Amino acid sequence: MLNKLSRLLNEAGISLSDHQKNQLVGYVDMLHKWNKAYNLTSVRDPNEMLVRHILDSIVVAPSLKGERFIDVGTGPGLPGIPLSIVRPDAHFTLLDSLGKRVRFLRQVQHELNLDNITPVQSRVEAFPAEPPFDGVISRAFASLTDMVNWCHHLPGAEGRFYALKGQLPEDEIAQLPEGFSVESVVELRVPQLEGERHLVIITPNKI
């Protein structure tokens, strides 16, 4: 699996240390093992997880600005855990409302010795941003409108929303509420993944 990950990283033009690669493979091993009992992801094949979960998460790393991020509706830690491994200089709060997912995240934190993540069980609307975050990240979480409405209290003055999407959600972009605008859309290239992938970066308008 380490060899396959190395090939995928080469294809994506991403350079990581052996330690980071081992952490990513360790995370996939845990996800595969826990998935049998906890049903954390519909992806069953670890090799497929490397593409659809690991690479699909870390390709957004170059676009993230800041050091404090919150991954809302993180599920089994996607994209937060892969990003925390490739961005050890940044801190990631991993938010999910389901206890079994948060228990899994705490076990990952323990086994992989990740000191730059904080798993939290909470609904996003009820979670206080003290202090506010540089970035609010979501993957397969909600529509853009729901994301900014539910998470509007989380980013700081210079903070951004980062929404990982498949096809470019032109309808959702058109329906963004007042007070929010799209700063940029990044077309993502994920080796061996079929279909389009986009990162929509949204900023709250300065009043």
PDB file of C-alpha atoms in Angstrom:
ATOM      1  CA  MET A   1       0.000   0.000   0.000  1.00  0.00           C
ATOM      2  CA  LEU A   2       2.938   2.303   0.702  1.00  0.00           C
ATOM      3  CA  ASN A   3       4.161   1.763  -2.872  1.00  0.00           C
ATOM      4  CA  LYS A   4       0.769   2.615  -4.313  1.00  0.00           C
ATOM      5  CA  LEU A   5       0.555   5.759  -2.184  1.00  0.00           C
ATOM      6  CA  SER A   6       4.042   6.810  -3.344  1.00  0.00           C
ATOM      7  CA  ARG A   7       3.020   6.352  -6.991  1.00  0.00           C
ATOM      8  CA  LEU A   8      -0.162   8.383  -6.480  1.00  0.00           C
ATOM      9  CA  LEU A   9       1.759  11.177  -4.760  1.00  0.00           C
ATOM     10  CA  ASN A  10       4.262  11.261  -7.627  1.00  0.00           C
ATOM     11  CA  GLU A  11       1.423  11.512 -10.149  1.00  0.00           C
ATOM     12  CA  ALA A  12      -0.084  14.373  -8.159  1.00  0.00           C
ATOM     13  CA  GLY A  13       3.272  16.138  -7.782  1.00  0.00           C
ATOM     14  CA  ILE A  14       3.075  15.977  -3.979  1.00  0.00           C
ATOM     15  CA  SER A  15       6.243  15.439  -1.942  1.00  0.00           C
ATOM     16  CA  LEU A  16       5.925  13.941   1.566  1.00  0.00           C
ATOM     17  CA  SER A  17       8.338  12.453   4.083  1.00  0.00           C
ATOM     18  CA  ASP A  18       8.419   8.710   4.782  1.00  0.00           C
ATOM     19  CA  HIS A  19       6.933   9.463   8.198  1.00  0.00           C
ATOM     20  CA  GLN A  20       3.956  11.261   6.625  1.00  0.00           C
ATOM     21  CA  LYS A  21       3.413   8.443   4.129  1.00  0.00           C
ATOM     22  CA  ASN A  22       3.449   5.892   6.946  1.00  0.00           C
ATOM     23  CA  GLN A  23       0.921   7.960   8.901  1.00  0.00           C
ATOM     24  CA  LEU A  24      -1.414   8.134   5.891  1.00  0.00           C
ATOM     25  CA  VAL A  25      -1.181   4.367   5.353  1.00  0.00           C
ATOM     26  CA  GLY A  26      -1.720   3.816   9.089  1.00  0.00           C
ATOM     27  CA  TYR A  27      -4.863   5.927   8.902  1.00  0.00           C
ATOM     28  CA  VAL A  28      -6.197   3.872   5.962  1.00  0.00           C
ATOM     29  CA  ASP A  29      -5.431   0.668   7.904  1.00  0.00           C
ATOM     30  CA  MET A  30      -7.445   1.953  10.880  1.00  0.00           C
ATOM     31  CA  LEU A  31     -10.281   3.161   8.673  1.00  0.00           C
ATOM     32  CA  HIS A  32     -10.462  -0.256   7.005  1.00  0.00           C
ATOM     33  CA  LYS A  33     -10.361  -2.105  10.340  1.00  0.00           C
ATOM     34  CA  TRP A  34     -12.947   0.057  12.130  1.00  0.00           C
ATOM     35  CA  ASN A  35     -15.199   0.262   9.083  1.00  0.00           C
ATOM     36  CA  LYS A  36     -16.334  -3.325   9.552  1.00  0.00           C
ATOM     37  CA  ALA A  37     -17.984  -2.512  12.880  1.00  0.00           C
ATOM     38  CA  TYR A  38     -18.612   1.232  12.645  1.00  0.00           C
ATOM     39  CA  ASN A  39     -19.585   1.640   8.967  1.00  0.00           C
ATOM     40  CA  LEU A  40     -17.558   4.845   8.652  1.00  0.00           C
ATOM     41  CA  THR A  41     -17.333   4.934   4.852  1.00  0.00           C
ATOM     42  CA  SER A  42     -18.967   3.212   1.886  1.00  0.00           C
ATOM     43  CA  VAL A  43     -15.513   2.661   0.387  1.00  0.00           C
ATOM     44  CA  ARG A  44     -14.428  -0.851   1.430  1.00  0.00           C
ATOM     45  CA  ASP A  45     -11.175  -1.366  -0.484  1.00  0.00           C
ATOM     46  CA  PRO A  46      -8.077   0.185   1.176  1.00  0.00           C
ATOM     47  CA  ASN A  47      -6.464   0.824  -2.222  1.00  0.00           C
ATOM     48  CA  GLU A  48      -9.569   2.716  -3.284  1.00  0.00           C
ATOM     49  CA  MET A  49      -9.429   4.668  -0.005  1.00  0.00           C
ATOM     50  CA  LEU A  50      -5.967   5.909  -0.994  1.00  0.00           C
ATOM     51  CA  VAL A  51      -7.468   7.578  -4.076  1.00  0.00           C
ATOM     52  CA  ARG A  52     -10.956   8.571  -2.947  1.00  0.00           C
ATOM     53  CA  HIS A  53     -10.126   9.602   0.625  1.00  0.00           C
ATOM     54  CA  ILE A  54      -6.396  10.362   0.959  1.00  0.00           C
ATOM     55  CA  LEU A  55      -5.462  11.967  -2.362  1.00  0.00           C
ATOM     56  CA  ASP A  56      -8.878  13.572  -2.727  1.00  0.00           C
ATOM     57  CA  SER A  57      -8.293  15.292   0.627  1.00  0.00           C
ATOM     58  CA  ILE A  58      -4.662  16.376   0.405  1.00  0.00           C
ATOM     59  CA  VAL A  59      -4.814  17.954  -3.074  1.00  0.00           C
ATOM     60  CA  VAL A  60      -6.508  20.971  -1.447  1.00  0.00           C
ATOM     61  CA  ALA A  61      -3.609  21.620   0.969  1.00  0.00           C
ATOM     62  CA  PRO A  62      -1.820  24.207  -1.236  1.00  0.00           C
ATOM     63  CA  SER A  63      -5.007  26.326  -1.333  1.00  0.00           C
ATOM     64  CA  LEU A  64      -5.442  26.592   2.454  1.00  0.00           C
ATOM     65  CA  LYS A  65      -4.416  29.927   3.970  1.00  0.00           C
ATOM     66  CA  GLY A  66      -3.781  30.215   7.698  1.00  0.00           C
ATOM     67  CA  GLU A  67      -2.981  27.884  10.571  1.00  0.00           C
ATOM     68  CA  ARG A  68      -6.269  27.156  12.361  1.00  0.00           C
ATOM     69  CA  PHE A  69      -8.914  25.165  10.538  1.00  0.00           C
ATOM     70  CA  ILE A  70     -12.168  23.432  11.384  1.00  0.00           C
ATOM     71  CA  ASP A  71     -13.433  20.453   9.384  1.00  0.00           C
ATOM     72  CA  VAL A  72     -17.216  20.484   9.789  1.00  0.00           C
ATOM     73  CA  GLY A  73     -19.111  17.208   9.377  1.00  0.00           C
ATOM     74  CA  THR A  74     -15.739  15.480   9.294  1.00  0.00           C
ATOM     75  CA  GLY A  75     -17.213  11.950   9.487  1.00  0.00           C
ATOM     76  CA  PRO A  76     -14.242   9.576   9.865  1.00  0.00           C
ATOM     77  CA  GLY A  77     -11.838  12.530   9.595  1.00  0.00           C
ATOM     78  CA  LEU A  78     -12.088  13.564   5.956  1.00  0.00           C
ATOM     79  CA  PRO A  79     -10.437  15.716   4.807  1.00  0.00           C
ATOM     80  CA  GLY A  80      -9.147  16.817   8.237  1.00  0.00           C
ATOM     81  CA  ILE A  81      -6.891  13.896   9.188  1.00  0.00           C
ATOM     82  CA  PRO A  82      -5.045  13.586   5.839  1.00  0.00           C
ATOM     83  CA  LEU A  83      -4.634  17.388   5.826  1.00  0.00           C
ATOM     84  CA  SER A  84      -3.314  17.394   9.411  1.00  0.00           C
ATOM     85  CA  ILE A  85      -0.683  14.852   8.355  1.00  0.00           C
ATOM     86  CA  VAL A  86       0.502  16.855   5.334  1.00  0.00           C
ATOM     87  CA  ARG A  87       0.220  20.201   7.193  1.00  0.00           C
ATOM     88  CA  PRO A  88       1.803  19.469  10.608  1.00  0.00           C
ATOM     89  CA  ASP A  89       2.325  23.234  11.058  1.00  0.00           C
ATOM     90  CA  ALA A  90      -1.459  23.824  11.146  1.00  0.00           C
ATOM     91  CA  HIS A  91      -4.132  22.803  13.661  1.00  0.00           C
ATOM     92  CA  PHE A  92      -7.397  21.108  12.705  1.00  0.00           C
ATOM     93  CA  THR A  93     -10.551  20.884  14.817  1.00  0.00           C
ATOM     94  CA  LEU A  94     -12.560  17.853  13.607  1.00  0.00           C
ATOM     95  CA  LEU A  95     -16.256  18.367  14.263  1.00  0.00           C
ATOM     96  CA  ASP A  96     -18.932  15.699  14.020  1.00  0.00           C
ATOM     97  CA  SER A  97     -22.237  15.118  15.774  1.00  0.00           C
ATOM     98  CA  LEU A  98     -21.932  11.299  15.932  1.00  0.00           C
ATOM     99  CA  GLY A  99     -20.202   9.806  18.959  1.00  0.00           C
ATOM    100  CA  LYS A 100     -18.901   6.681  17.193  1.00  0.00           C
ATOM    101  CA  ARG A 101     -17.069   8.793  14.618  1.00  0.00           C
ATOM    102  CA  VAL A 102     -15.501  10.983  17.297  1.00  0.00           C
ATOM    103  CA  ARG A 103     -14.386   7.862  19.220  1.00  0.00           C
ATOM    104  CA  PHE A 104     -12.687   6.659  16.031  1.00  0.00           C
ATOM    105  CA  LEU A 105     -11.009  10.056  15.567  1.00  0.00           C
ATOM    106  CA  ARG A 106      -9.651   9.983  19.123  1.00  0.00           C
ATOM    107  CA  GLN A 107      -8.223   6.526  18.523  1.00  0.00           C
ATOM    108  CA  VAL A 108      -6.559   7.731  15.316  1.00  0.00           C
ATOM    109  CA  GLN A 109      -5.148  10.704  17.229  1.00  0.00           C
ATOM    110  CA  HIS A 110      -3.719   8.335  19.839  1.00  0.00           C
ATOM    111  CA  GLU A 111      -2.329   5.639  17.521  1.00  0.00           C
ATOM    112  CA  LEU A 112      -0.818   8.017  14.953  1.00  0.00           C
ATOM    113  CA  ASN A 113       0.362  10.476  17.610  1.00  0.00           C
ATOM    114  CA  LEU A 114      -1.313  13.459  15.936  1.00  0.00           C
ATOM    115  CA  ASP A 115      -0.953  16.434  18.251  1.00  0.00           C
ATOM    116  CA  ASN A 116      -2.393  18.963  15.782  1.00  0.00           C
ATOM    117  CA  ILE A 117      -6.013  17.710  15.743  1.00  0.00           C
ATOM    118  CA  THR A 118      -8.860  18.172  18.211  1.00  0.00           C
ATOM    119  CA  PRO A 119     -11.839  15.820  17.703  1.00  0.00           C
ATOM    120  CA  VAL A 120     -15.090  17.369  18.964  1.00  0.00           C
ATOM    121  CA  GLN A 121     -18.598  15.932  19.180  1.00  0.00           C
ATOM    122  CA  SER A 122     -21.035  18.763  18.554  1.00  0.00           C
ATOM    123  CA  ARG A 123     -23.563  20.131  16.111  1.00  0.00           C
ATOM    124  CA  VAL A 124     -21.892  22.874  14.121  1.00  0.00           C
ATOM    125  CA  GLU A 125     -24.514  25.496  15.035  1.00  0.00           C
ATOM    126  CA  ALA A 126     -23.819  24.933  18.742  1.00  0.00           C
ATOM    127  CA  PHE A 127     -20.024  25.018  18.524  1.00  0.00           C
ATOM    128  CA  PRO A 128     -18.394  28.292  19.667  1.00  0.00           C
ATOM    129  CA  ALA A 129     -15.473  29.599  17.627  1.00  0.00           C
ATOM    130  CA  GLU A 130     -13.181  30.853  20.377  1.00  0.00           C
ATOM    131  CA  PRO A 131     -10.953  32.121  18.848  1.00  0.00           C
ATOM    132  CA  PRO A 132     -12.326  32.197  15.286  1.00  0.00           C
ATOM    133  CA  PHE A 133     -10.814  30.018  12.562  1.00  0.00           C
ATOM    134  CA  ASP A 134      -8.711  30.882   9.526  1.00  0.00           C
ATOM    135  CA  GLY A 135     -10.607  28.329   7.471  1.00  0.00           C
ATOM    136  CA  VAL A 136     -13.849  26.338   7.591  1.00  0.00           C
ATOM    137  CA  ILE A 137     -13.540  23.156   5.527  1.00  0.00           C
ATOM    138  CA  SER A 138     -16.265  20.793   4.376  1.00  0.00           C
ATOM    139  CA  ARG A 139     -16.386  17.759   2.135  1.00  0.00           C
ATOM    140  CA  ALA A 140     -19.752  16.314   1.138  1.00  0.00           C
ATOM    141  CA  PHE A 141     -21.275  18.198   4.062  1.00  0.00           C
ATOM    142  CA  ALA A 142     -24.050  20.420   2.711  1.00  0.00           C
ATOM    143  CA  SER A 143     -24.980  22.914   0.017  1.00  0.00           C
ATOM    144  CA  LEU A 144     -22.913  26.099  -0.086  1.00  0.00           C
ATOM    145  CA  THR A 145     -25.848  28.091   1.306  1.00  0.00           C
ATOM    146  CA  ASP A 146     -26.328  25.684   4.223  1.00  0.00           C
ATOM    147  CA  MET A 147     -22.599  25.668   4.856  1.00  0.00           C
ATOM    148  CA  VAL A 148     -22.271  29.455   5.177  1.00  0.00           C
ATOM    149  CA  ASN A 149     -25.545  29.762   7.121  1.00  0.00           C
ATOM    150  CA  TRP A 150     -24.672  27.037   9.645  1.00  0.00           C
ATOM    151  CA  CYS A 151     -20.990  27.994   9.912  1.00  0.00           C
ATOM    152  CA  HIS A 152     -21.138  31.785   9.582  1.00  0.00           C
ATOM    153  CA  HIS A 153     -19.885  32.260  13.164  1.00  0.00           C
ATOM    154  CA  LEU A 154     -16.749  30.160  12.708  1.00  0.00           C
ATOM    155  CA  PRO A 155     -14.322  32.117  10.466  1.00  0.00           C
ATOM    156  CA  GLY A 156     -12.358  35.134  11.649  1.00  0.00           C
ATOM    157  CA  ALA A 157     -12.169  38.489   9.869  1.00  0.00           C
ATOM    158  CA  GLU A 158      -9.760  37.106   7.271  1.00  0.00           C
ATOM    159  CA  GLY A 159     -11.257  33.610   7.365  1.00  0.00           C
ATOM    160  CA  ARG A 160     -12.512  31.624   4.401  1.00  0.00           C
ATOM    161  CA  PHE A 161     -14.851  28.752   3.652  1.00  0.00           C
ATOM    162  CA  TYR A 162     -13.369  25.843   1.695  1.00  0.00           C
ATOM    163  CA  ALA A 163     -15.996  23.553   0.131  1.00  0.00           C
ATOM    164  CA  LEU A 164     -14.788  20.366  -1.565  1.00  0.00           C
ATOM    165  CA  LYS A 165     -17.155  19.561  -4.407  1.00  0.00           C
ATOM    166  CA  GLY A 166     -17.435  17.216  -7.358  1.00  0.00           C
ATOM    167  CA  GLN A 167     -18.843  18.964 -10.405  1.00  0.00           C
ATOM    168  CA  LEU A 168     -18.768  22.757 -10.270  1.00  0.00           C
ATOM    169  CA  PRO A 169     -21.957  23.630  -8.322  1.00  0.00           C
ATOM    170  CA  GLU A 170     -22.996  26.620 -10.433  1.00  0.00           C
ATOM    171  CA  ASP A 171     -26.567  26.621  -9.061  1.00  0.00           C
ATOM    172  CA  GLU A 172     -25.297  26.657  -5.467  1.00  0.00           C
ATOM    173  CA  ILE A 173     -22.869  29.471  -6.259  1.00  0.00           C
ATOM    174  CA  ALA A 174     -25.671  31.515  -7.828  1.00  0.00           C
ATOM    175  CA  GLN A 175     -27.844  31.004  -4.744  1.00  0.00           C
ATOM    176  CA  LEU A 176     -25.240  32.089  -2.151  1.00  0.00           C
ATOM    177  CA  PRO A 177     -26.867  34.483   0.329  1.00  0.00           C
ATOM    178  CA  GLU A 178     -25.906  38.133   0.563  1.00  0.00           C
ATOM    179  CA  GLY A 179     -22.812  38.704   2.632  1.00  0.00           C
ATOM    180  CA  PHE A 180     -20.788  35.931   0.984  1.00  0.00           C
ATOM    181  CA  SER A 181     -18.900  35.816  -2.293  1.00  0.00           C
ATOM    182  CA  VAL A 182     -16.811  33.269  -4.168  1.00  0.00           C
ATOM    183  CA  GLU A 183     -13.159  34.254  -4.001  1.00  0.00           C
ATOM    184  CA  SER A 184     -12.004  31.536  -6.373  1.00  0.00           C
ATOM    185  CA  VAL A 185     -12.728  28.070  -7.707  1.00  0.00           C
ATOM    186  CA  VAL A 186      -9.819  25.642  -7.940  1.00  0.00           C
ATOM    187  CA  GLU A 187     -10.088  22.721 -10.338  1.00  0.00           C
ATOM    188  CA  LEU A 188      -8.506  19.758  -8.573  1.00  0.00           C
ATOM    189  CA  ARG A 189      -6.672  16.899 -10.239  1.00  0.00           C
ATOM    190  CA  VAL A 190      -6.801  13.630  -8.327  1.00  0.00           C
ATOM    191  CA  PRO A 191      -4.831  10.761  -9.928  1.00  0.00           C
ATOM    192  CA  GLN A 192      -6.966   7.702 -10.819  1.00  0.00           C
ATOM    193  CA  LEU A 193     -10.196   9.391  -9.694  1.00  0.00           C
ATOM    194  CA  GLU A 194     -12.962   9.578 -12.259  1.00  0.00           C
ATOM    195  CA  GLY A 195     -15.147  12.650 -12.434  1.00  0.00           C
ATOM    196  CA  GLU A 196     -14.557  16.312 -11.741  1.00  0.00           C
ATOM    197  CA  ARG A 197     -13.357  17.725  -8.425  1.00  0.00           C
ATOM    198  CA  HIS A 198     -13.473  21.385  -7.436  1.00  0.00           C
ATOM    199  CA  LEU A 199     -12.614  23.470  -4.392  1.00  0.00           C
ATOM    200  CA  VAL A 200     -14.908  26.476  -3.911  1.00  0.00           C
ATOM    201  CA  ILE A 201     -13.350  29.191  -1.738  1.00  0.00           C
ATOM    202  CA  ILE A 202     -15.851  31.630  -0.221  1.00  0.00           C
ATOM    203  CA  THR A 203     -15.202  34.786   1.778  1.00  0.00           C
ATOM    204  CA  PRO A 204     -17.607  36.673   4.026  1.00  0.00           C
ATOM    205  CA  ASN A 205     -17.952  40.166   2.582  1.00  0.00           C
ATOM    206  CA  LYS A 206     -16.417  42.869   4.726  1.00  0.00           C
ATOM    207  CA  ILE A 207     -19.063  45.205   6.096  1.00  0.00           C
TER     208      ILE A 207
END
